[in-house]
Amino acid sequence: MTAELINGTEIRKEILAELKKEVEGMKAKTGKVPGLVTILVGANPASVSYVTLKVRTAEELGFHEIQDNQPADISEKALLALIEKYNNDPTIHGILIQLPLPKHVDEKKVLNAINPDKDVDGFHPVNVGRLMIGGDEVLYPPCTPAGIQELIVRSGTPTSGAEVVVVGRSNIVGKPIAIMMAQKGKGADSTVTIVHTRTKDLAAHCKRADILIVAAGVPNLVKPEWIKPGSTVIDVGVNRIGMNEKTGKAILRGDVDFDAAKEICGKITPVPGGVGPMTITMLMKNTVRSAWKHIEGK
Ligand code: NAD
């Protein structure tokens, strides 16, 4: 059996088209559009390319977009003042600080200075707490886990009562997706197990999974014999395993042995082109949500 591919690039297009319509509707109804500021400190090449992608996507959707580049030696005080300025700017609904920040700046302090109502990344402790409570309390689910859940839902994978095994317990992927899948509601209601580096028998847990979500950052960690036949496999891992000499681009692999796994599972995400395209997409969705909330109190 060859598994159905869960195509993140196509699902991304679908969601962006929906968001674009929503932004047009917002503009027609209220005369306003979502506003997003991306603060980039310094010029780390990976950060620059990531920010460029965010800015381009926001522009395509018709957002009011500000890319605020700051020098690498900006003081913590000046950065906090900048955040305060955007916290008080009614045309801005989402504030992003591109990480990592230079060492002389306290990253935690800076991130915590963002008004939780404008924290469209969903990393502020207030939003992490809201995610834990679930339901209507959730303002902005963190973007990669939200993208994973969207892929599961849009691929038609049943989640209610399903055994979900999450490999990895990071704050940005493993822990939040585990909480989201265990909550009540659509695309959730699952029975969730989190496994990690101290887990005794990784294979035994993975074999039980109707939905296996792997976010370890270890290429080919998940072996084909760990996969339950017919299950859905979401491979979050992005590992650079070499360089394509012709194109000069990195060769990427996930955490799952894709070629072998696709002969066993029912659905699977590729790397690249699976979870990757979803993160910025969900960031845009959170920004639209924030704009409605600020404009109409929705
Ligand atoms: P992390 O390093 O913070 O966490 C990895 C987790 O995996 C840890 O909790 C660790 O306990 C667990 N782990 C590592 N090796 C393991 C092993 N051998 N057995 C069992 N558990 C193991 O990483 P992260 O930030 O959660 O990212 C994980 C992967 O997902 C990385 O490859 C990263 O590049 C990728 N990622 C992709 C996206 C995206 O596509 N948009 C977003 C975020 C992260």
JSON list of C-alpha atoms and ligand atoms in Angstrom, two decimals, residues 50 144 167-174 195-199 202 214-218 221 235-239 255 275-279, ligand 1:
[
{"chain": "A", "resi": 50, "resn": "TYR", "atom": "CA", "xyz": [12.13, 33.78, 7.32]},
{"chain": "A", "resi": 144, "resn": "THR", "atom": "CA", "xyz": [3.33, 25.01, 14.11]},
{"chain": "A", "resi": 167, "resn": "VAL", "atom": "CA", "xyz": [7.51, 12.28, 19.90]},
{"chain": "A", "resi": 168, "resn": "GLY", "atom": "CA", "xyz": [9.17, 15.33, 21.51]},
{"chain": "A", "resi": 169, "resn": "ARG", "atom": "CA", "xyz": [8.25, 17.61, 24.39]},
{"chain": "A", "resi": 170, "resn": "SER", "atom": "CA", "xyz": [9.47, 21.05, 23.31]},
{"chain": "A", "resi": 171, "resn": "ASN", "atom": "CA", "xyz": [7.54, 24.18, 24.22]},
{"chain": "A", "resi": 172, "resn": "ILE", "atom": "CA", "xyz": [7.03, 25.12, 20.57]},
{"chain": "A", "resi": 173, "resn": "VAL", "atom": "CA", "xyz": [5.82, 21.79, 19.14]},
{"chain": "A", "resi": 174, "resn": "GLY", "atom": "CA", "xyz": [5.61, 18.67, 21.33]},
{"chain": "A", "resi": 195, "resn": "VAL", "atom": "CA", "xyz": [7.38, 10.32, 24.42]},
{"chain": "A", "resi": 196, "resn": "HIS", "atom": "CA", "xyz": [10.89, 11.76, 24.67]},
{"chain": "A", "resi": 197, "resn": "THR", "atom": "CA", "xyz": [14.57, 10.99, 25.22]},
{"chain": "A", "resi": 198, "resn": "ARG", "atom": "CA", "xyz": [13.91, 9.29, 28.57]},
{"chain": "A", "resi": 199, "resn": "THR", "atom": "CA", "xyz": [11.06, 7.08, 27.31]},
{"chain": "A", "resi": 202, "resn": "LEU", "atom": "CA", "xyz": [9.80, 4.35, 22.02]},
{"chain": "A", "resi": 214, "resn": "VAL", "atom": "CA", "xyz": [7.14, 13.29, 15.32]},
{"chain": "A", "resi": 215, "resn": "ALA", "atom": "CA", "xyz": [9.04, 16.43, 16.38]},
{"chain": "A", "resi": 216, "resn": "ALA", "atom": "CA", "xyz": [12.45, 15.25, 17.59]},
{"chain": "A", "resi": 217, "resn": "GLY", "atom": "CA", "xyz": [14.90, 16.73, 15.08]},
{"chain": "A", "resi": 218, "resn": "VAL", "atom": "CA", "xyz": [16.60, 13.36, 14.49]},
{"chain": "A", "resi": 221, "resn": "LEU", "atom": "CA", "xyz": [14.43, 8.27, 14.04]},
{"chain": "A", "resi": 235, "resn": "ASP", "atom": "CA", "xyz": [6.61, 14.41, 10.37]},
{"chain": "A", "resi": 236, "resn": "VAL", "atom": "CA", "xyz": [7.56, 17.77, 11.85]},
{"chain": "A", "resi": 237, "resn": "GLY", "atom": "CA", "xyz": [11.33, 17.23, 11.75]},
{"chain": "A", "resi": 238, "resn": "VAL", "atom": "CA", "xyz": [13.45, 19.34, 9.45]},
{"chain": "A", "resi": 239, "resn": "ASN", "atom": "CA", "xyz": [17.00, 18.00, 9.26]},
{"chain": "A", "resi": 255, "resn": "ASP", "atom": "CA", "xyz": [12.39, 12.40, 11.45]},
{"chain": "A", "resi": 275, "resn": "VAL", "atom": "CA", "xyz": [4.19, 20.81, 8.09]},
{"chain": "A", "resi": 276, "resn": "GLY", "atom": "CA", "xyz": [6.75, 23.43, 6.95]},
{"chain": "A", "resi": 277, "resn": "PRO", "atom": "CA", "xyz": [4.40, 25.58, 4.82]},
{"chain": "A", "resi": 278, "resn": "MET", "atom": "CA", "xyz": [1.78, 25.63, 7.58]},
{"chain": "A", "resi": 279, "resn": "THR", "atom": "CA", "xyz": [3.57, 27.71, 10.24]},
{"chain": "B", "resi": 1, "resn": "NAD", "atom": "P1", "xyz": [13.68, 20.50, 20.33]},
{"chain": "B", "resi": 1, "resn": "NAD", "atom": "O1", "xyz": [15.08, 20.07, 20.10]},
{"chain": "B", "resi": 1, "resn": "NAD", "atom": "O2", "xyz": [13.36, 21.66, 21.17]},
{"chain": "B", "resi": 1, "resn": "NAD", "atom": "O3", "xyz": [12.88, 19.26, 20.95]},
{"chain": "B", "resi": 1, "resn": "NAD", "atom": "C1", "xyz": [13.06, 17.95, 20.47]},
{"chain": "B", "resi": 1, "resn": "NAD", "atom": "C2", "xyz": [12.32, 16.99, 21.38]},
{"chain": "B", "resi": 1, "resn": "NAD", "atom": "O4", "xyz": [12.47, 15.69, 20.85]},
{"chain": "B", "resi": 1, "resn": "NAD", "atom": "C3", "xyz": [12.86, 16.96, 22.79]},
{"chain": "B", "resi": 1, "resn": "NAD", "atom": "O5", "xyz": [11.78, 17.10, 23.68]},
{"chain": "B", "resi": 1, "resn": "NAD", "atom": "C4", "xyz": [13.51, 15.58, 22.96]},
{"chain": "B", "resi": 1, "resn": "NAD", "atom": "O6", "xyz": [13.21, 15.01, 24.22]},
{"chain": "B", "resi": 1, "resn": "NAD", "atom": "C5", "xyz": [12.86, 14.78, 21.84]},
{"chain": "B", "resi": 1, "resn": "NAD", "atom": "N1", "xyz": [13.84, 13.86, 21.26]},
{"chain": "B", "resi": 1, "resn": "NAD", "atom": "C6", "xyz": [15.00, 14.17, 20.66]},
{"chain": "B", "resi": 1, "resn": "NAD", "atom": "N2", "xyz": [15.65, 13.05, 20.29]},
{"chain": "B", "resi": 1, "resn": "NAD", "atom": "C7", "xyz": [14.88, 12.02, 20.67]},
{"chain": "B", "resi": 1, "resn": "NAD", "atom": "C8", "xyz": [15.01, 10.62, 20.59]},
{"chain": "B", "resi": 1, "resn": "NAD", "atom": "N3", "xyz": [16.09, 10.05, 20.06]},
{"chain": "B", "resi": 1, "resn": "NAD", "atom": "N4", "xyz": [14.02, 9.87, 21.09]},
{"chain": "B", "resi": 1, "resn": "NAD", "atom": "C9", "xyz": [12.94, 10.42, 21.66]},
{"chain": "B", "resi": 1, "resn": "NAD", "atom": "N5", "xyz": [12.76, 11.74, 21.77]},
{"chain": "B", "resi": 1, "resn": "NAD", "atom": "C10", "xyz": [13.71, 12.54, 21.28]},
{"chain": "B", "resi": 1, "resn": "NAD", "atom": "O7", "xyz": [13.03, 20.62, 18.89]},
{"chain": "B", "resi": 1, "resn": "NAD", "atom": "P2", "xyz": [11.71, 21.35, 18.33]},
{"chain": "B", "resi": 1, "resn": "NAD", "atom": "O8", "xyz": [11.92, 22.80, 18.33]},
{"chain": "B", "resi": 1, "resn": "NAD", "atom": "O9", "xyz": [10.49, 20.78, 18.97]},
{"chain": "B", "resi": 1, "resn": "NAD", "atom": "O10", "xyz": [11.76, 20.84, 16.82]},
{"chain": "B", "resi": 1, "resn": "NAD", "atom": "C11", "xyz": [11.71, 19.47, 16.50]},
{"chain": "B", "resi": 1, "resn": "NAD", "atom": "C12", "xyz": [11.91, 19.31, 15.00]},
{"chain": "B", "resi": 1, "resn": "NAD", "atom": "O11", "xyz": [10.85, 19.95, 14.33]},
{"chain": "B", "resi": 1, "resn": "NAD", "atom": "C13", "xyz": [13.20, 19.96, 14.47]},
{"chain": "B", "resi": 1, "resn": "NAD", "atom": "O12", "xyz": [13.70, 19.18, 13.41]},
{"chain": "B", "resi": 1, "resn": "NAD", "atom": "C14", "xyz": [12.73, 21.29, 13.94]},
{"chain": "B", "resi": 1, "resn": "NAD", "atom": "O13", "xyz": [13.55, 21.79, 12.89]},
{"chain": "B", "resi": 1, "resn": "NAD", "atom": "C15", "xyz": [11.36, 20.94, 13.43]},
{"chain": "B", "resi": 1, "resn": "NAD", "atom": "N6", "xyz": [10.42, 22.08, 13.40]},
{"chain": "B", "resi": 1, "resn": "NAD", "atom": "C16", "xyz": [9.76, 22.31, 12.24]},
{"chain": "B", "resi": 1, "resn": "NAD", "atom": "C17", "xyz": [8.86, 23.35, 12.17]},
{"chain": "B", "resi": 1, "resn": "NAD", "atom": "C18", "xyz": [8.12, 23.60, 10.89]},
{"chain": "B", "resi": 1, "resn": "NAD", "atom": "O14", "xyz": [8.19, 22.82, 9.97]},
{"chain": "B", "resi": 1, "resn": "NAD", "atom": "N7", "xyz": [7.41, 24.66, 10.72]},
{"chain": "B", "resi": 1, "resn": "NAD", "atom": "C19", "xyz": [8.63, 24.17, 13.27]},
{"chain": "B", "resi": 1, "resn": "NAD", "atom": "C20", "xyz": [9.30, 23.89, 14.46]},
{"chain": "B", "resi": 1, "resn": "NAD", "atom": "C21", "xyz": [10.19, 22.82, 14.52]}
]
